[in-house]
Short mmCIF file of C-alpha atoms in Angstrom, two decimals:
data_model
loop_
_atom_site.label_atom_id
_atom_site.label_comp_id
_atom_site.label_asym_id
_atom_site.label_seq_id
_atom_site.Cartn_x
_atom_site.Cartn_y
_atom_site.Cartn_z
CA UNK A 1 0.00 0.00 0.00
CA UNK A 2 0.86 3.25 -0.61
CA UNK A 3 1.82 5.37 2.74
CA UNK A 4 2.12 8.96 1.07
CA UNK A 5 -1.12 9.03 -0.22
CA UNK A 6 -4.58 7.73 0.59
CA UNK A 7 -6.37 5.42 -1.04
CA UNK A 8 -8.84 6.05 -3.61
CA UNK A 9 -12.38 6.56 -2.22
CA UNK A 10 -13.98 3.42 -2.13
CA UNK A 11 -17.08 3.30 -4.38
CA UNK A 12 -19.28 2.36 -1.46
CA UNK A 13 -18.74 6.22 -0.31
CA UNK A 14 -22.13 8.34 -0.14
CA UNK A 15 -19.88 11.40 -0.90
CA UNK A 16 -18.53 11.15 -4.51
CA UNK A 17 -17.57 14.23 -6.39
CA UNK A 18 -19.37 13.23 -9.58
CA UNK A 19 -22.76 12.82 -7.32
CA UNK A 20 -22.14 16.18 -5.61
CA UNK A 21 -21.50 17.89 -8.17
CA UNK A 22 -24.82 16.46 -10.16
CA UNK A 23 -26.95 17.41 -7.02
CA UNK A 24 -25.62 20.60 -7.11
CA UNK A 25 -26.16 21.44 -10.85
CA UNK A 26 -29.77 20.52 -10.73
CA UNK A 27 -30.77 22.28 -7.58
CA UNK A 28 -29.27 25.32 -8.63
CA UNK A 29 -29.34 25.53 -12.60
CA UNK A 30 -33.13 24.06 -12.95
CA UNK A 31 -35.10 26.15 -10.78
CA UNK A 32 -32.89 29.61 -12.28
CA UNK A 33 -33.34 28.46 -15.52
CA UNK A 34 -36.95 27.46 -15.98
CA UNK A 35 -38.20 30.46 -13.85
CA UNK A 36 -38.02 33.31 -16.79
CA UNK A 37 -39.90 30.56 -18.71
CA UNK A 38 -42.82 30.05 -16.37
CA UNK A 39 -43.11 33.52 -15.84
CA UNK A 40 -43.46 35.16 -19.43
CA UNK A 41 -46.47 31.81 -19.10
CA UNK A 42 -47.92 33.68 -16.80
CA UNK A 43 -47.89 36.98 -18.06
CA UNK A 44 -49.71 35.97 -20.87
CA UNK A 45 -52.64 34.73 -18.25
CA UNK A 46 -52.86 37.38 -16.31
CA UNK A 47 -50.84 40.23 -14.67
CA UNK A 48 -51.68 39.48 -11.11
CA UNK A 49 -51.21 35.99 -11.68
CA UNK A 50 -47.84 36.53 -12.77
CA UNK A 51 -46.67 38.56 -10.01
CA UNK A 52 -48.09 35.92 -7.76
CA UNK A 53 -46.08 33.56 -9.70
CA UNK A 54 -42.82 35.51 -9.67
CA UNK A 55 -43.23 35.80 -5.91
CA UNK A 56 -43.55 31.95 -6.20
CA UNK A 57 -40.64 31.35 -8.41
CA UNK A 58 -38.28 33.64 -6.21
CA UNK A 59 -39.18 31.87 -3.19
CA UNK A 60 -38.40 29.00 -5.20
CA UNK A 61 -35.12 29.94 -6.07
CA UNK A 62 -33.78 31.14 -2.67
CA UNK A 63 -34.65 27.54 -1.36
CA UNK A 64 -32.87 25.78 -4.23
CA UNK A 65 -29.65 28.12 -3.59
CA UNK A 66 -30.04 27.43 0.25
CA UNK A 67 -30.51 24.03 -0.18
CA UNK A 68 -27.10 24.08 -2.58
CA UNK A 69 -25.53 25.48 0.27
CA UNK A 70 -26.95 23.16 3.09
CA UNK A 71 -25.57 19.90 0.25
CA UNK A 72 -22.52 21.64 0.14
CA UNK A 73 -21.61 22.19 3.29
CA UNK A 74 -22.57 18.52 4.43
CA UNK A 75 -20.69 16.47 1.44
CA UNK A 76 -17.79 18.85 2.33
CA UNK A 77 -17.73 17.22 6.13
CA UNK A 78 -18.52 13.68 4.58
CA UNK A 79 -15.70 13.99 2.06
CA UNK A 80 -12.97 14.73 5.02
CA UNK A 81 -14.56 12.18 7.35
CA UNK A 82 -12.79 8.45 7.91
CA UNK A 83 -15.99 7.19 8.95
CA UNK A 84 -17.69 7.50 5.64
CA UNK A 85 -15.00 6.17 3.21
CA UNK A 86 -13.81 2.46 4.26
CA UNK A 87 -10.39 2.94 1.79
CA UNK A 88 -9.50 6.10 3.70
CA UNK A 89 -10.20 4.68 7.28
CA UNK A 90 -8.37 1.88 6.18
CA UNK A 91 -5.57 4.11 5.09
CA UNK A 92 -5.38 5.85 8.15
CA UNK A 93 -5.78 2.80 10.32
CA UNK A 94 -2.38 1.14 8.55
CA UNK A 95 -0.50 4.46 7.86
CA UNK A 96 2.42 5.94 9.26
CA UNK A 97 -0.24 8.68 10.12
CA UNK A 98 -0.92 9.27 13.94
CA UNK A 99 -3.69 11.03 15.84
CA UNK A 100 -2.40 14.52 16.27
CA UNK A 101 -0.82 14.81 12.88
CA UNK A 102 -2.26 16.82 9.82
CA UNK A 103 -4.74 14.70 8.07
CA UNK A 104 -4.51 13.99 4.36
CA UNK A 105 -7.84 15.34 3.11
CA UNK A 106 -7.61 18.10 5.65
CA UNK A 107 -8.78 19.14 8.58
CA UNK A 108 -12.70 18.01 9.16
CA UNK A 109 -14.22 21.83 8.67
CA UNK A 110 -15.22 24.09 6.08
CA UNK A 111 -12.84 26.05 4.44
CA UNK A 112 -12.00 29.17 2.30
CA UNK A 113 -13.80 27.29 -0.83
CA UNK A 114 -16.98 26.86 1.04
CA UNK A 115 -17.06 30.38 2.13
CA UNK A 116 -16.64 32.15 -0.85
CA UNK A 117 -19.40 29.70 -1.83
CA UNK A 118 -21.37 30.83 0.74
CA UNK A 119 -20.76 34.90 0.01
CA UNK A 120 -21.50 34.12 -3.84
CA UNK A 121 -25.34 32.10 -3.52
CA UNK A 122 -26.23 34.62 -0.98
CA UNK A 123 -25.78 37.43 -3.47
CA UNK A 124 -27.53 35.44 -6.13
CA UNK A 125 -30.41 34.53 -3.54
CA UNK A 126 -30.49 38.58 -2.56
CA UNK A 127 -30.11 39.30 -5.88
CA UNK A 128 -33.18 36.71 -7.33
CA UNK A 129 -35.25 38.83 -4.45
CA UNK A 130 -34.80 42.71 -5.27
CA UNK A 131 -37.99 42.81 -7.50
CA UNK A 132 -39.35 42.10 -3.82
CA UNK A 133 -38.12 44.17 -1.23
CA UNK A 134 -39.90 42.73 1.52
CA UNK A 135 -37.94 39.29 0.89
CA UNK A 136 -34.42 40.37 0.11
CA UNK A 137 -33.69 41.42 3.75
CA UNK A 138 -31.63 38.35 5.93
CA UNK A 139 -31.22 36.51 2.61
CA UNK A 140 -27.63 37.44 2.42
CA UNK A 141 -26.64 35.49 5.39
CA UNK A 142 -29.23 32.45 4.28
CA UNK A 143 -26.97 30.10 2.28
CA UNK A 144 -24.35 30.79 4.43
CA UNK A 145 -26.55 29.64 7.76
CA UNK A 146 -27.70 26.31 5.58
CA UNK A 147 -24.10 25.21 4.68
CA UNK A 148 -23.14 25.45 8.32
CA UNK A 149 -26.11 23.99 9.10
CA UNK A 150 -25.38 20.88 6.79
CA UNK A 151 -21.82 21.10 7.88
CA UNK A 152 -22.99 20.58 11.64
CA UNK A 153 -25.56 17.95 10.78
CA UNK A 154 -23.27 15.40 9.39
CA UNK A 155 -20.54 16.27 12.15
CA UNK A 156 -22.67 15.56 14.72
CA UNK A 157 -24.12 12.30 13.32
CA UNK A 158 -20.77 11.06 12.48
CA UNK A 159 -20.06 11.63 16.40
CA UNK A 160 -22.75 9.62 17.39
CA UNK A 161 -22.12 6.93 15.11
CA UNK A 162 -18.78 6.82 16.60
CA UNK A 163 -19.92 6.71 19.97
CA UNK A 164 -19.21 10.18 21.10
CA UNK A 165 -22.68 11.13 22.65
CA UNK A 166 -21.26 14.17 24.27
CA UNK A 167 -21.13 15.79 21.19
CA UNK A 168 -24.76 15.31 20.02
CA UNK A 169 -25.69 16.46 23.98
CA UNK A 170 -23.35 19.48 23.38
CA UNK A 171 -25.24 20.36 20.39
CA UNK A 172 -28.56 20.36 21.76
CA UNK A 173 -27.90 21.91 25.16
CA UNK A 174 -26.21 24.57 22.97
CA UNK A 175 -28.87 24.85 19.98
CA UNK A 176 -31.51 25.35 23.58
CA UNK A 177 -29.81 27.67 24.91
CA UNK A 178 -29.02 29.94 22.05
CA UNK A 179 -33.17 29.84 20.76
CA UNK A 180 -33.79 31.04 24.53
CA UNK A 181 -31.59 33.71 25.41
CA UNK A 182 -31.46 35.42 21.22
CA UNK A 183 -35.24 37.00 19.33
CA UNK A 184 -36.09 34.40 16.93
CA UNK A 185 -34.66 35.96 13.66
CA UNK A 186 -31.31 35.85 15.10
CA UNK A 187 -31.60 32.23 16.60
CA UNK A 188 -32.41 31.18 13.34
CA UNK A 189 -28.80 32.94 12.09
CA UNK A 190 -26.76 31.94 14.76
CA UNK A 191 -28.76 28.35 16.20
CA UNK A 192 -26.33 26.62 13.09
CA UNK A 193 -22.98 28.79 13.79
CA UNK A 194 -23.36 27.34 17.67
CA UNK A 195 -24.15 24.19 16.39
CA UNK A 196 -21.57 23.88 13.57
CA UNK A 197 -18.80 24.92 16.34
CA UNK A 198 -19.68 22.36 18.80
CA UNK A 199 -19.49 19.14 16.03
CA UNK A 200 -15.99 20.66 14.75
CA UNK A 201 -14.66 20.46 18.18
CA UNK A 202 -16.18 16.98 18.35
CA UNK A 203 -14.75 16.22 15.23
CA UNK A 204 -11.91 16.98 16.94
CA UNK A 205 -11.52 14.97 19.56
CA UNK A 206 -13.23 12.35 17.64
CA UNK A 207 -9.88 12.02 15.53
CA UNK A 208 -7.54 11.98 18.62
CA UNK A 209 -8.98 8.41 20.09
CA UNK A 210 -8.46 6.75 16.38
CA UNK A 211 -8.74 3.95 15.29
CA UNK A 212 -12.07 3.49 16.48
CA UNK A 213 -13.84 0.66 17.82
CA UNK A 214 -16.59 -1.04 16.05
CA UNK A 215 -19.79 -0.05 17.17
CA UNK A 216 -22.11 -2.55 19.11
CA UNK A 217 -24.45 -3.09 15.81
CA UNK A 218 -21.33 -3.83 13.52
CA UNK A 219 -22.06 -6.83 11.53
CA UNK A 220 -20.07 -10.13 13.03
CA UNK A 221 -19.88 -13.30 10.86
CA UNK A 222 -20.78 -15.84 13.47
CA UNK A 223 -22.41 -19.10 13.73
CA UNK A 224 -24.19 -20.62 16.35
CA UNK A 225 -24.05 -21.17 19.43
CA UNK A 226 -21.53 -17.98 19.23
CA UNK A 227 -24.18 -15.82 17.57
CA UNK A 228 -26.53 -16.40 20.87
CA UNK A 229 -23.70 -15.88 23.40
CA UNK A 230 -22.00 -13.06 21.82
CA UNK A 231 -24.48 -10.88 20.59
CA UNK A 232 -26.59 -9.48 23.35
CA UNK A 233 -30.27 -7.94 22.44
CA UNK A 234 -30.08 -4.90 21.65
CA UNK A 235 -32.24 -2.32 24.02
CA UNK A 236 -33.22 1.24 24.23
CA UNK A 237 -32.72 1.42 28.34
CA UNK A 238 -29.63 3.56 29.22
CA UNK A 239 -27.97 4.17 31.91
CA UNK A 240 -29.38 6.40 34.89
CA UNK A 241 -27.49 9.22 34.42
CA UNK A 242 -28.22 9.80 30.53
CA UNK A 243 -31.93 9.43 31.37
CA UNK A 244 -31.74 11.93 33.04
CA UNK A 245 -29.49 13.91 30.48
CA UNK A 246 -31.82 12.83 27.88
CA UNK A 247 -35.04 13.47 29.59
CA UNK A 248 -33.55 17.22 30.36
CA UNK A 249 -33.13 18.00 27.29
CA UNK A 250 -36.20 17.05 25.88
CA UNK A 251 -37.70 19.14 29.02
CA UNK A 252 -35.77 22.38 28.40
CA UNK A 253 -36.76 21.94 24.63
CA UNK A 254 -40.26 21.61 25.01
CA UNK A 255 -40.26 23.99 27.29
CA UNK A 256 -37.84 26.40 25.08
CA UNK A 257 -40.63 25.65 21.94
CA UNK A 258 -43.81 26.64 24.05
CA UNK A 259 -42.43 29.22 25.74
CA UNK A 260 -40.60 31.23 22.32
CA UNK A 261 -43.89 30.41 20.22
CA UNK A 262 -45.92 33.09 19.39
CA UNK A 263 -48.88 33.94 21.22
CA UNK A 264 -52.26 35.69 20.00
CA UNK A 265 -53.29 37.90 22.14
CA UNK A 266 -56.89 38.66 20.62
CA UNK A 267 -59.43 37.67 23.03
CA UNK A 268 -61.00 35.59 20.93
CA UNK A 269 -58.18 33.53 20.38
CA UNK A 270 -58.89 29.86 21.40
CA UNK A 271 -57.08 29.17 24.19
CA UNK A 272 -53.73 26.83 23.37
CA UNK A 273 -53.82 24.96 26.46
CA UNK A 274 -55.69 21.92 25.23
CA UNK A 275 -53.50 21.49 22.04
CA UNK A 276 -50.35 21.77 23.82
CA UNK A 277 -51.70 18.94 26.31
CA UNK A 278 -52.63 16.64 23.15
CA UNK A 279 -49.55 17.08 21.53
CA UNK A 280 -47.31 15.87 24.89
CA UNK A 281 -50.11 12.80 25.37
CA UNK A 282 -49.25 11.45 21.97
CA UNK A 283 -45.59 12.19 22.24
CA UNK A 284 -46.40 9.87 25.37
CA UNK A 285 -48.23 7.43 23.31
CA UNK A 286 -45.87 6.87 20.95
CA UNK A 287 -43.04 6.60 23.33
CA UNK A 288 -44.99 4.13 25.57
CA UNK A 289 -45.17 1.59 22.06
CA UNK A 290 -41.34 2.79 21.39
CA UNK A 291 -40.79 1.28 25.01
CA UNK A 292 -42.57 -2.11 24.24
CA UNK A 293 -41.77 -2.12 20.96
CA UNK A 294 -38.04 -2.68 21.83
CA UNK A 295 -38.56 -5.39 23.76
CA UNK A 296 -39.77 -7.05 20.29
CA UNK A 297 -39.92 -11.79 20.46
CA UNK A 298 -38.87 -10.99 24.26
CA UNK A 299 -42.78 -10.93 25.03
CA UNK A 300 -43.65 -13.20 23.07
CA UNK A 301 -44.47 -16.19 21.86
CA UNK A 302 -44.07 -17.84 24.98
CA UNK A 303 -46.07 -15.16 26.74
CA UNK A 304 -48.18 -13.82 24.57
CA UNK A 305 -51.94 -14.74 25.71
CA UNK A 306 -52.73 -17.94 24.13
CA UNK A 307 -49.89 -19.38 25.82
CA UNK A 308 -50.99 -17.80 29.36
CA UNK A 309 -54.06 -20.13 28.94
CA UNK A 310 -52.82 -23.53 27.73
CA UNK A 311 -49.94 -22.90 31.09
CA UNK A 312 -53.18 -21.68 33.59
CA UNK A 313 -50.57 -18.50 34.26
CA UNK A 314 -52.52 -15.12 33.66
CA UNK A 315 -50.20 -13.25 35.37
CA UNK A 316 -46.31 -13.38 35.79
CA UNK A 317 -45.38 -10.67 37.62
CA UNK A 318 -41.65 -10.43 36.65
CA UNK A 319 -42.25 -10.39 32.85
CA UNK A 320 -45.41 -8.20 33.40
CA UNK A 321 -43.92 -5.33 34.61
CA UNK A 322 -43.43 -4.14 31.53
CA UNK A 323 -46.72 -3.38 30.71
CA UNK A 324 -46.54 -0.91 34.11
CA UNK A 325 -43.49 0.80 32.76
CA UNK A 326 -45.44 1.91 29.49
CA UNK A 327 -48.65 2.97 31.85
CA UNK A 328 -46.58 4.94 33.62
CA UNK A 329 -45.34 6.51 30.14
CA UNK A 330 -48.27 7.49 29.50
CA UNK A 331 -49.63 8.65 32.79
CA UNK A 332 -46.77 10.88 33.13
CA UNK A 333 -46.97 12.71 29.19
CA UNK A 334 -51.53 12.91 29.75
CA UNK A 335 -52.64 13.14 33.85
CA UNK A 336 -49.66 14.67 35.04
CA UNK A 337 -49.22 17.71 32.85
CA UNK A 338 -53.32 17.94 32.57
CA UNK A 339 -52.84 18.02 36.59
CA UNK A 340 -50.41 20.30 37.16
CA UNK A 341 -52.51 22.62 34.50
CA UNK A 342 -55.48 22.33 37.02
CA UNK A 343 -53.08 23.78 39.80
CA UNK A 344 -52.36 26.41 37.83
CA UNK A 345 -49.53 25.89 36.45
CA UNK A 346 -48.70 27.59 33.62
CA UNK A 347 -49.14 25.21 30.38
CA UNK A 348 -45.36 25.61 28.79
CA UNK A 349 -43.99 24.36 32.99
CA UNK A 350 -46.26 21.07 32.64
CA UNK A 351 -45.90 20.23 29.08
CA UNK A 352 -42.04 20.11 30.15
CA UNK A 353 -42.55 18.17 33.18
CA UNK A 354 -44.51 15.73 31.94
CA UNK A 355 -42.68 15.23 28.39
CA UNK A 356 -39.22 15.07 30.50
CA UNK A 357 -40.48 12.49 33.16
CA UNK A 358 -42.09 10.22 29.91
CA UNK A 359 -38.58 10.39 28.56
CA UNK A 360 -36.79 9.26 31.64
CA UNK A 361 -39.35 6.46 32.22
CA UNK A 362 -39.06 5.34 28.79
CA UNK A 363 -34.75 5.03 28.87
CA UNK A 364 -34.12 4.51 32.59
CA UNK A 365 -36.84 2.04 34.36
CA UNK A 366 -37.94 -0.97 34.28
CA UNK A 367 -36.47 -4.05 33.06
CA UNK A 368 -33.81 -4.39 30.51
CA UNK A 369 -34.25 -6.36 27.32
CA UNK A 370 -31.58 -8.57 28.22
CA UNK A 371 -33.41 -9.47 31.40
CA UNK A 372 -36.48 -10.11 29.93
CA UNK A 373 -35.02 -12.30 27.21
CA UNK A 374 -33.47 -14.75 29.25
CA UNK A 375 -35.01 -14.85 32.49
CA UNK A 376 -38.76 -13.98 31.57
CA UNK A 377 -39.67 -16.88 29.63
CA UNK A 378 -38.44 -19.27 32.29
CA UNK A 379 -41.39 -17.96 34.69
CA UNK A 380 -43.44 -19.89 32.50
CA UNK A 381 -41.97 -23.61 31.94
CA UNK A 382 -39.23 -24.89 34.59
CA UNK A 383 -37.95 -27.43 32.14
CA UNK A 384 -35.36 -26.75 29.60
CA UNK A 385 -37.75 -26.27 25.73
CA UNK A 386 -37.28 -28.63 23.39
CA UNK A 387 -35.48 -26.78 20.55
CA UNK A 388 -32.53 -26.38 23.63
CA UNK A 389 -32.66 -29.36 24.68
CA UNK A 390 -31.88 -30.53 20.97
CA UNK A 391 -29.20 -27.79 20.60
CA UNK A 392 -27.59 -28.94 23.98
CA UNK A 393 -27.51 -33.14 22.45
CA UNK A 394 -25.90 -31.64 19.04
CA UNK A 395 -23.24 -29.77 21.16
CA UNK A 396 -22.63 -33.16 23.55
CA UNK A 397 -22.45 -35.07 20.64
CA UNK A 398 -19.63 -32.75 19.31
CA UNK A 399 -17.43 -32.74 22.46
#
């Protein structure tokens, strides 16, 4: 192998230069090119038609150049990545190259290419807008905000992939606080610049602990029994403390989203109260099947109900218990915030509450999958089951 250069990039890699640069063309060229077209169309319709469509096509055209930029900024983060080229992980992996050292494709950022990128579709989007005045305002700054955006989407989910869950929590407790304390128009400016700064320092410390391990879901070529022993269930519980980091999150931005939302004032304005309660019940809801959905052949079939009658066992109370830890899901995201509404508190303090104490219930009680997979069923029938009693006669007959 080559050590002074990288290898080329594998062809598996979402981030090829001939895709890119294909996206790019058609987001950008199409919408520009086919909007003097539609709107001589329209002229010949009807003047006020037109000018509605020329507000149409302009709107059009700022999204496409945004959306450019958001592409842009994310394939440039892919491109430098290790995690999403095999050949240049590889590369790295059995290189002279060290953590610490310069790395080949450079550093994992955007650079003096993406922001004169940046400077030249935000003149073209303020540009497309000057028959308009009343849209060419923060458009400047809009391409710019969606590449960083982009750029701090796939940083961030390249952290996580990793295993660096910090970063993703960094990002969030940062995008919440920034929304709070800044008016709206500028959270939506600077939300992505926060964002964007927190997955490059990830990035960088994601690079100083490689090579990485493989992640728990990495595909393993093994046969039984191995592939039973070795490969534990996979389950959505967490540890105590990230619960709790998880469920405050979701708290503070629930309670960020109510609380910045824009109020009518008008007294006959319906009063939001009963939406905001709905919408935290069926964030409940859903959470409480998330909850037993992960538990997956764990329930059944040995417990499902047709089995509880041929054994005479309607109850087991150590399997059961899951069933209590999604009522309580859903207790705690409909009767507690509905409750502490009654009190009078105020509705954006209970939706909070009770959407933070669903999430905590949902990650950090009740049984874990691995519990319920190999001690639950054994409630039901002392004896080994057949298919393991055959398994354990195959492996006697081996030894």
């Amino acid at each position: 192998m080559n050590l002074t250069q990288p290898t080329n990039r594998s062809s598996a890699s979402p981030f090829s230069k001939k895709f890119a640069v294909a996206v790019l063309t058609a987001i950008v060229i199409l919408p520009i090119g086919t909007s003097a077209g539609i709107y001589l169309w329209a002229r010949t319709i009807d003047s006020l038609f037109a000018e509605a469509v020329l507000v149409l096509l302009l709107v059009a055209t700022v999204v496409s150049l945004g959306l450019a930029a958001f592409v842009w900024g994310a394939w440039t983060i892919g491109l430098r990545h290790p995690l999403y080229d095999s050949g240049y992980r590889d590369w790295l992996a059995n290189s002279p190259w060290r953590p610490g050292a310069p790395l080949v494709r450079g550093p994992i950022r955007l650079g003096l290419r993406n922001a004169v990128g940046a400077v030249v579709l935000g003149v073209l989007a303020w540009l497309a807008t000057l028959p308009n005045e009343n849209l060419s305002g923060w458009l400047l700054l809009a391409p710019a905000t969606a590449m960083l955006a982009g750029a701090a989407l796939i940083g961030v989910m390249a952290n996580t992939k990793i295993g660096a869950y910090q970063n993703l929590y960094s990002a969030v407790i940062a995008m919440l606080l920034t929304a709070a304390l800044l008016p709206p128009a500028w959270s939506i400016v600077v939300v992505p610049v926060v964002v964007y700064a927190t997955s490059v320092y990830g990035n960088h410390r994601a690079i100083q602990t490689f090579p990485w391990p493989d992640p728990p879901d990495a595909p393993r070529d093994l046969g039984w029994p191995f592939s039973a022993l070795l490969n534990e269930p996979k389950d959505i519980r967490t540890t105590f403390a990230e619960a709790s980091l998880r469920a405050t999150l979701v708290s503070a931005a629930v309670a960020t989203l109510l609380w910045r939302a824009p109020t009518d004032v008008s007294p006959d304005a319906e009063d939001p109260t009963n939406s905001v309660l709905m919408l935290v019940g069926i964030g409940g809801f859903f959470l409480a099947v998330l909850r037993l959905g992960a538990y997956g052949p764990a329930i059944c079939p040995r417990l499902c109900w047709g089995h509880r009658i041929g054994a005479g066992q309607w109850f087991v109370p150590k399997h059961d218990v899951v069933f209590l830890v999604a009522g309580a899901i859903l207790l705690a995201g409909s009767l507690l915030p509905l409750g502490l509404t009654i009190l009078g508190t105020p509705p954006w303090v209970a939706a909070s509450l009770g959407a933070g104490l669903a999430v905590f219930i949902t990650f950090g009680l009740g049984p874990s999958v691995a519990d319920l997979h190999y001690t639950g069923p054994h409630a039901m029938k002392a004896s080994i089951p057949a298919v393991d009693r055959q398994k354990r006669r195959m492996v006697q007959a081996h030894c």
